[in-house]
N, CA, C and O atoms as a DFTB+ gen file, in Angstrom:
476 C
 N C O
     1  1      94.439     112.328     109.184
     2  2      95.510     111.545     109.747
     3  2      96.865     112.071     109.265
     4  3      97.830     112.133     110.026
     5  1      96.912     112.440     108.004
     6  2      98.182     112.902     107.471
     7  2      98.595     114.230     108.092
     8  3      99.780     114.448     108.347
     9  1      97.643     115.113     108.337
    10  2      97.958     116.400     108.961
    11  2      98.485     116.188     110.367
    12  3      99.447     116.835     110.780
    13  1      97.858     115.284     111.103
    14  2      98.335     114.992     112.463
    15  2      99.755     114.442     112.399
    16  3     100.613     114.825     113.195
    17  1      99.999     113.542     111.449
    18  2     101.337     112.994     111.300
    19  2     102.353     114.049     110.927
    20  3     103.481     114.030     111.420
    21  1     101.964     114.978     110.056
    22  2     102.894     116.031     109.653
    23  2     103.206     116.970     110.808
    24  3     104.336     117.440     110.934
    25  1     102.224     117.247     111.650
    26  2     102.468     118.126     112.797
    27  2     103.381     117.443     113.803
    28  3     104.264     118.079     114.380
    29  1     103.171     116.154     114.012
    30  2     103.982     115.440     114.992
    31  2     105.401     115.169     114.499
    32  3     106.292     114.934     115.315
    33  1     105.632     115.194     113.206
    34  2     106.949     114.861     112.672
    35  2     107.877     116.070     112.561
    36  3     108.828     116.046     111.780
    37  1     107.620     117.095     113.311
    38  2     108.499     118.269     113.300
    39  2     109.577     118.099     114.371
    40  3     109.350     117.506     115.425
    41  1     110.730     118.628     114.070
    42  2     111.841     118.586     115.013
    43  2     111.494     119.503     116.189
    44  3     111.200     120.678     115.973
    45  1     111.520     119.001     117.417
    46  2     111.114     119.822     118.560
    47  2     112.014     121.036     118.802
    48  3     111.559     122.046     119.338
    49  1     113.270     120.944     118.414
    50  2     114.181     122.065     118.670
    51  2     114.023     123.189     117.649
    52  3     113.971     124.364     118.012
    53  1     113.948     122.821     116.373
    54  2     113.889     123.842     115.330
    55  2     112.479     124.094     114.823
    56  3     112.209     125.168     114.284
    57  1     111.573     123.137     114.980
    58  2     110.216     123.282     114.473
    59  2     110.104     122.996     112.989
    60  3     109.030     123.154     112.409
    61  1     111.208     122.574     112.359
    62  2     111.189     122.277     110.935
    63  2     110.766     120.828     110.693
    64  3     110.982     119.963     111.542
    65  1     110.168     120.573     109.542
    66  2     109.769     119.195     109.251
    67  2     110.986     118.284     109.114
    68  3     112.053     118.714     108.675
    69  1     110.812     117.046     109.489
    70  2     111.894     116.071     109.382
    71  2     111.812     115.361     108.038
    72  3     110.915     115.625     107.237
    73  1     112.756     114.459     107.803
    74  2     112.751     113.703     106.552
    75  2     111.534     112.789     106.457
    76  3     111.108     112.441     105.356
    77  1     110.980     112.405     107.579
    78  2     109.807     111.539     107.577
    79  2     108.613     112.226     106.930
    80  3     107.732     111.552     106.396
    81  1     108.569     113.533     106.969
    82  2     107.485     114.264     106.331
    83  2     107.486     114.011     104.832
    84  3     106.432     113.774     104.241
    85  1     108.646     114.059     104.221
    86  2     108.752     113.790     102.793
    87  2     108.328     112.354     102.490
    88  3     107.625     112.102     101.512
    89  1     108.750     111.434     103.318
    90  2     108.365     110.039     103.127
    91  2     106.854     109.876     103.239
    92  3     106.248     109.120     102.481
    93  1     106.252     110.584     104.182
    94  2     104.808     110.495     104.360
    95  2     104.063     111.069     103.154
    96  3     103.045     110.522     102.731
    97  1     104.569     112.166     102.609
    98  2     103.934     112.762     101.440
    99  2     104.071     111.869     100.210
   100  3     103.192     111.876      99.347
   101  1     105.135     111.116     100.116
   102  2     105.325     110.209      98.989
   103  2     104.517     108.924      99.135
   104  3     104.251     108.241      98.146
   105  1     104.126     108.594     100.371
   106  2     103.365     107.375     100.597
   107  2     101.986     107.427      99.949
   108  3     101.511     106.400      99.465
   109  1     101.334     108.568      99.921
   110  2      99.973     108.657      99.403
   111  2      99.904     108.246      97.933
   112  3      99.112     107.362      97.606
   113  1     100.690     108.837      97.025
   114  2     100.596     108.373      95.636
   115  2     101.071     106.937      95.438
   116  3     100.546     106.218      94.588
   117  1     102.065     106.520      96.225
   118  2     102.549     105.144      96.094
   119  2     101.461     104.166      96.521
   120  3     101.234     103.168      95.836
   121  1     100.786     104.428      97.634
   122  2      99.699     103.552      98.079
   123  2      98.531     103.576      97.099
   124  3      97.918     102.540      96.842
   125  1      98.218     104.746      96.550
   126  2      97.141     104.833      95.562
   127  2      97.469     103.988      94.337
   128  3      96.601     103.286      93.819
   129  1      98.700     104.047      93.875
   130  2      99.112     103.241      92.727
   131  2      99.086     101.750      93.065
   132  3      98.679     100.936      92.235
   133  1      99.512     101.388      94.265
   134  2      99.520      99.974      94.666
   135  2      98.098      99.422      94.753
   136  3      97.834      98.318      94.278
   137  1      97.187     100.178      95.352
   138  2      95.799      99.724      95.442
   139  2      95.158      99.632      94.065
   140  3      94.366      98.727      93.803
   141  1      95.496     100.561      93.193
   142  2      94.954     100.523      91.833
   143  2      95.444      99.286      91.095
   144  3      94.674      98.639      90.386
   145  1      96.710      98.957      91.257
   146  2      97.247      97.759      90.608
   147  2      96.651      96.486      91.205
   148  3      96.422      95.513      90.485
   149  1      96.401      96.484      92.503
   150  2      95.867      95.291      93.162
   151  2      94.403      95.049      92.803
   152  3      94.007      93.912      92.548
   153  1      93.610      96.097      92.783
   154  2      92.175      95.955      92.566
   155  2      91.814      96.102      91.097
   156  3      90.942      95.395      90.591
   157  1      92.468      96.993      90.434
   158  2      92.170      97.237      89.027
   159  2      91.516      98.592      88.845
   160  3      90.825      99.087      89.735
   161  1      91.735      99.173      87.710
   162  2      91.218     100.502      87.430
   163  2      89.997     100.454      86.520
   164  3      89.357     101.483      86.305
   165  1      89.662      99.294      85.985
   166  2      88.595      99.206      84.997
   167  2      87.237      99.616      85.550
   168  3      86.489     100.341      84.895
   169  1      86.923      99.159      86.738
   170  2      85.601      99.467      87.323
   171  2      85.446     100.958      87.570
   172  3      84.390     101.526      87.292
   173  1      86.479     101.592      88.086
   174  2      86.422     103.034      88.321
   175  2      86.320     103.771      86.996
   176  3      85.561     104.733      86.880
   177  1      87.067     103.334      86.004
   178  2      87.019     103.970      84.694
   179  2      85.623     103.851      84.082
   180  3      85.126     104.804      83.482
   181  1      84.991     102.690      84.231
   182  2      83.635     102.522      83.709
   183  2      82.637     103.428      84.423
   184  3      81.706     103.934      83.797
   185  1      82.820     103.638      85.722
   186  2      81.935     104.551      86.454
   187  2      82.065     105.977      85.938
   188  3      81.072     106.699      85.860
   189  1      83.279     106.388      85.586
   190  2      83.463     107.737      85.041
   191  2      82.885     107.871      83.634
   192  3      82.579     108.982      83.200
   193  1      82.733     106.766      82.922
   194  2      82.200     106.807      81.565
   195  2      80.673     106.807      81.520
   196  3      80.098     107.075      80.465
   197  1      80.002     106.514      82.634
   198  2      78.540     106.480      82.649
   199  2      77.967     107.877      82.475
   200  3      78.525     108.859      82.966
   201  1      76.849     107.952      81.770
   202  2      76.177     109.237      81.583
   203  2      75.463     109.692      82.849
   204  3      75.389     110.888      83.132
   205  1      74.937     108.737      83.609
   206  2      74.174     109.059      84.808
   207  2      74.921     108.529      86.030
   208  3      74.921     107.320      86.261
   209  1      75.552     109.391      86.815
   210  2      76.307     108.895      87.966
   211  2      75.417     108.382      89.105
   212  3      75.905     107.704      90.009
   213  1      74.131     108.697      89.068
   214  2      73.208     108.258      90.118
   215  2      72.334     107.114      89.634
   216  3      71.168     107.018      90.015
   217  1      72.886     106.248      88.800
   218  2      72.105     105.230      88.118
   219  2      71.394     104.282      89.093
   220  3      70.262     103.890      88.807
   221  1      71.975     103.902      90.194
   222  2      71.295     103.030      91.153
   223  2      70.799     103.784      92.371
   224  3      69.806     103.385      92.980
   225  1      71.457     104.846      92.732
   226  2      71.086     105.576      93.943
   227  2      69.724     106.244      93.821
   228  3      69.023     106.407      94.819
   229  1      69.346     106.629      92.614
   230  2      68.033     107.249      92.415
   231  2      66.917     106.256      92.757
   232  3      65.935     106.626      93.400
   233  1      67.064     105.012      92.336
   234  2      66.056     103.996      92.625
   235  2      65.980     103.696      94.119
   236  3      64.894     103.467      94.652
   237  1      67.124     103.695      94.794
   238  2      67.110     103.493      96.247
   239  2      66.400     104.646      96.942
   240  3      65.643     104.431      97.889
   241  1      66.640     105.860      96.482
   242  2      66.005     107.037      97.072
   243  2      64.501     107.009      96.871
   244  3      63.750     107.303      97.801
   245  1      64.049     106.663      95.679
   246  2      62.604     106.595      95.414
   247  2      61.960     105.537      96.294
   248  3      60.871     105.760      96.824
   249  1      62.603     104.398      96.460
   250  2      62.066     103.346      97.319
   251  2      61.996     103.808      98.774
   252  3      61.015     103.525      99.460
   253  1      63.014     104.508      99.249
   254  2      63.005     104.994     100.636
   255  2      61.909     106.033     100.850
   256  3      61.264     106.042     101.898
   257  1      61.693     106.897      99.880
   258  2      60.617     107.895      99.997
   259  2      59.259     107.199     100.014
   260  3      58.377     107.593     100.777
   261  1      59.078     106.172      99.186
   262  2      57.824     105.411      99.208
   263  2      57.629     104.713     100.553
   264  3      56.514     104.658     101.071
   265  1      58.696     104.190     101.107
   266  2      58.602     103.556     102.426
   267  2      58.164     104.566     103.474
   268  3      57.327     104.256     104.321
   269  1      58.721     105.771     103.424
   270  2      58.356     106.805     104.396
   271  2      56.918     107.265     104.185
   272  3      56.249     107.630     105.151
   273  1      56.432     107.258     102.962
   274  2      55.032     107.644     102.710
   275  2      54.055     106.631     103.283
   276  3      52.975     107.009     103.737
   277  1      54.411     105.358     103.271
   278  2      53.494     104.335     103.770
   279  2      53.456     104.276     105.290
   280  3      52.426     103.916     105.860
   281  1      54.522     104.609     105.943
   282  2      54.555     104.651     107.420
   283  2      55.260     105.930     107.859
   284  3      56.406     105.879     108.306
   285  1      54.591     107.076     107.738
   286  2      55.275     108.337     108.026
   287  2      55.557     108.568     109.508
   288  3      56.516     109.269     109.833
   289  1      54.775     108.018     110.402
   290  2      54.966     108.301     111.830
   291  2      55.927     107.342     112.508
   292  3      56.727     107.759     113.346
   293  1      55.863     106.082     112.165
   294  2      56.678     105.104     112.885
   295  2      57.825     104.535     112.066
   296  3      58.812     104.073     112.638
   297  1      57.721     104.556     110.751
   298  2      58.748     103.928     109.934
   299  2      58.677     102.422     110.070
   300  3      57.711     101.889     110.618
   301  1      59.671     101.746     109.586
   302  2      59.691     100.282     109.628
   303  2      60.625      99.735     110.694
   304  3      60.703      98.520     110.872
   305  1      61.320     100.582     111.392
   306  2      62.263     100.144     112.413
   307  2      63.694     100.413     111.967
   308  3      64.036     100.267     110.794
   309  1      64.502     100.800     112.910
   310  2      65.877     101.164     112.582
   311  2      66.661      99.952     112.073
   312  3      66.654      98.885     112.687
   313  1      67.326     100.142     110.953
   314  2      68.145      99.100     110.375
   315  2      67.384      98.087     109.540
   316  3      67.943      97.055     109.169
   317  1      66.117      98.356     109.235
   318  2      65.329      97.394     108.469
   319  2      65.278      97.700     106.975
   320  3      64.599      96.990     106.234
   321  1      65.965      98.722     106.520
   322  2      65.904      99.083     105.112
   323  2      66.270      97.930     104.182
   324  3      65.555      97.714     103.204
   325  1      67.345      97.175     104.430
   326  2      67.681      96.100     103.486
   327  2      66.578      95.060     103.327
   328  3      66.384      94.530     102.233
   329  1      65.861      94.764     104.392
   330  2      64.793      93.770     104.299
   331  2      63.516      94.304     103.677
   332  3      62.869      93.610     102.893
   333  1      63.150      95.522     104.018
   334  2      61.900      96.105     103.535
   335  2      62.050      96.648     102.122
   336  3      61.066      96.742     101.388
   337  1      63.250      97.002     101.737
   338  2      63.491      97.592     100.422
   339  2      62.964      96.723      99.294
   340  3      62.496      97.239      98.279
   341  1      63.034      95.417      99.462
   342  2      62.631      94.505      98.387
   343  2      61.177      94.706      97.971
   344  3      60.838      94.505      96.804
   345  1      60.308      95.100      98.912
   346  2      58.898      95.327      98.585
   347  2      58.681      96.619      97.809
   348  3      57.698      96.746      97.079
   349  1      59.582      97.570      97.958
   350  2      59.418      98.880      97.325
   351  2      60.381      99.109      96.159
   352  3      60.408     100.194      95.579
   353  1      61.148      98.114      95.826
   354  2      62.132      98.262      94.749
   355  2      61.422      98.511      93.420
   356  3      60.443      97.837      93.098
   357  1      61.916      99.474      92.656
   358  2      61.331      99.751      91.352
   359  2      62.145      99.119      90.235
   360  3      61.712      99.091      89.083
   361  1      63.324      98.612      90.577
   362  2      64.174      97.946      89.601
   363  2      64.981      96.877      90.334
   364  3      65.431      97.087      91.460
   365  1      65.152      95.755      89.694
   366  2      65.888      94.658      90.312
   367  2      67.358      94.740      89.908
   368  3      67.695      94.647      88.728
   369  1      68.228      94.914      90.907
   370  2      69.658      94.996      90.665
   371  2      70.315      93.679      91.049
   372  3      69.802      92.970      91.914
   373  1      71.430      93.337      90.430
   374  2      72.087      92.057      90.746
   375  2      72.957      92.119      91.995
   376  3      73.838      91.276      92.162
   377  1      72.741      93.083      92.870
   378  2      73.531      93.187      94.092
   379  2      72.619      93.549      95.249
   380  3      71.464      93.926      95.051
   381  1      73.138      93.433      96.433
   382  2      72.397      93.641      97.673
   383  2      72.356      95.133      98.015
   384  3      73.392      95.795      98.046
   385  1      71.168      95.649      98.267
   386  2      71.006      97.060      98.636
   387  2      70.971      97.149     100.159
   388  3      69.963      96.815     100.782
   389  1      72.070      97.599     100.754
   390  2      72.116      97.668     102.209
   391  2      71.804      99.058     102.753
   392  3      71.484      99.188     103.934
   393  1      71.889     100.112     101.919
   394  2      71.584     101.478     102.347
   395  2      71.050     102.271     101.166
   396  3      71.199     101.872     100.011
   397  1      70.423     103.402     101.477
   398  2      69.893     104.246     100.411
   399  2      70.946     105.176      99.843
   400  3      70.750     105.735      98.764
   401  1      72.039     105.355     100.528
   402  2      73.071     106.328     100.177
   403  2      72.544     107.749     100.338
   404  3      73.095     108.689      99.765
   405  1      71.488     107.903     101.111
   406  2      70.938     109.201     101.476
   407  2      70.440     109.041     102.906
   408  3      69.397     108.432     103.143
   409  1      71.188     109.588     103.854
   410  2      70.872     109.360     105.265
   411  2      69.487     109.848     105.648
   412  3      68.779     109.167     106.390
   413  1      69.088     111.006     105.161
   414  2      67.788     111.559     105.552
   415  2      66.645     110.695     105.059
   416  3      65.676     110.481     105.788
   417  1      66.737     110.199     103.844
   418  2      65.685     109.323     103.318
   419  2      65.652     108.008     104.093
   420  3      64.578     107.466     104.354
   421  1      66.807     107.503     104.456
   422  2      66.831     106.260     105.221
   423  2      66.320     106.473     106.646
   424  3      65.651     105.597     107.196
   425  1      66.623     107.614     107.244
   426  2      66.077     107.919     108.570
   427  2      64.556     107.970     108.518
   428  3      63.890     107.422     109.397
   429  1      63.997     108.621     107.497
   430  2      62.544     108.724     107.372
   431  2      61.914     107.358     107.121
   432  3      60.833     107.077     107.640
   433  1      62.567     106.507     106.338
   434  2      62.026     105.180     106.050
   435  2      62.128     104.259     107.260
   436  3      61.199     103.502     107.541
   437  1      63.229     104.316     107.966
   438  2      63.431     103.417     109.107
   439  2      62.748     103.907     110.382
   440  3      62.124     103.119     111.092
   441  1      62.862     105.200     110.674
   442  2      62.343     105.701     111.939
   443  2      61.144     106.605     111.828
   444  3      60.602     107.041     112.844
   445  1      60.715     106.896     110.615
   446  2      59.586     107.797     110.424
   447  2      60.038     109.242     110.317
   448  3      61.181     109.580     110.622
   449  1      59.120     110.080     109.879
   450  2      59.434     111.497     109.697
   451  2      59.788     112.177     111.019
   452  3      60.692     113.012     111.027
   453  1      59.118     111.862     112.149
   454  2      59.539     112.504     113.405
   455  2      60.992     112.185     113.784
   456  3      61.709     113.055     114.277
   457  1      61.419     110.958     113.557
   458  2      62.817     110.626     113.839
   459  2      63.746     111.403     112.930
   460  3      64.803     111.863     113.362
   461  1      63.359     111.551     111.678
   462  2      64.171     112.285     110.724
   463  2      64.306     113.743     111.165
   464  3      65.386     114.326     111.066
   465  1      63.228     114.321     111.645
   466  2      63.278     115.718     112.123
   467  2      64.030     115.831     113.433
   468  3      64.715     116.826     113.668
   469  1      63.916     114.831     114.287
   470  2      64.591     114.858     115.584
   471  2      66.088     114.751     115.402
   472  3      66.858     115.428     116.083
   473  1      66.501     113.890     114.473
   474  2      67.919     113.647     114.282
   475  2      68.492     114.750     113.457
   476  3      69.689     114.747     113.169
């Protein structure tokens, strides 16, 4: 989006960037700082301090692979991962697992291995 904005903000006669280009470039750090102040930086900082960055995603991936092993041809149906995941969960997390964070594993679990290969 920013590249499109920068291309469009050129003066048609000279082709040079206008003052709006500078304003647009300054907006990114200002918005990042504003969002950080609004939401807080502690959660992001704690994520950077973890030894294992895949602490929950690994369990979702293992569950999706197990789901695909039990129904390799048909899967469980598109979009059913959140409901079926509970039966294959290897660890109970205090939040809702809506996706595996791995599209291929979720395709195989939801639509079966043929769907995964087709897509």
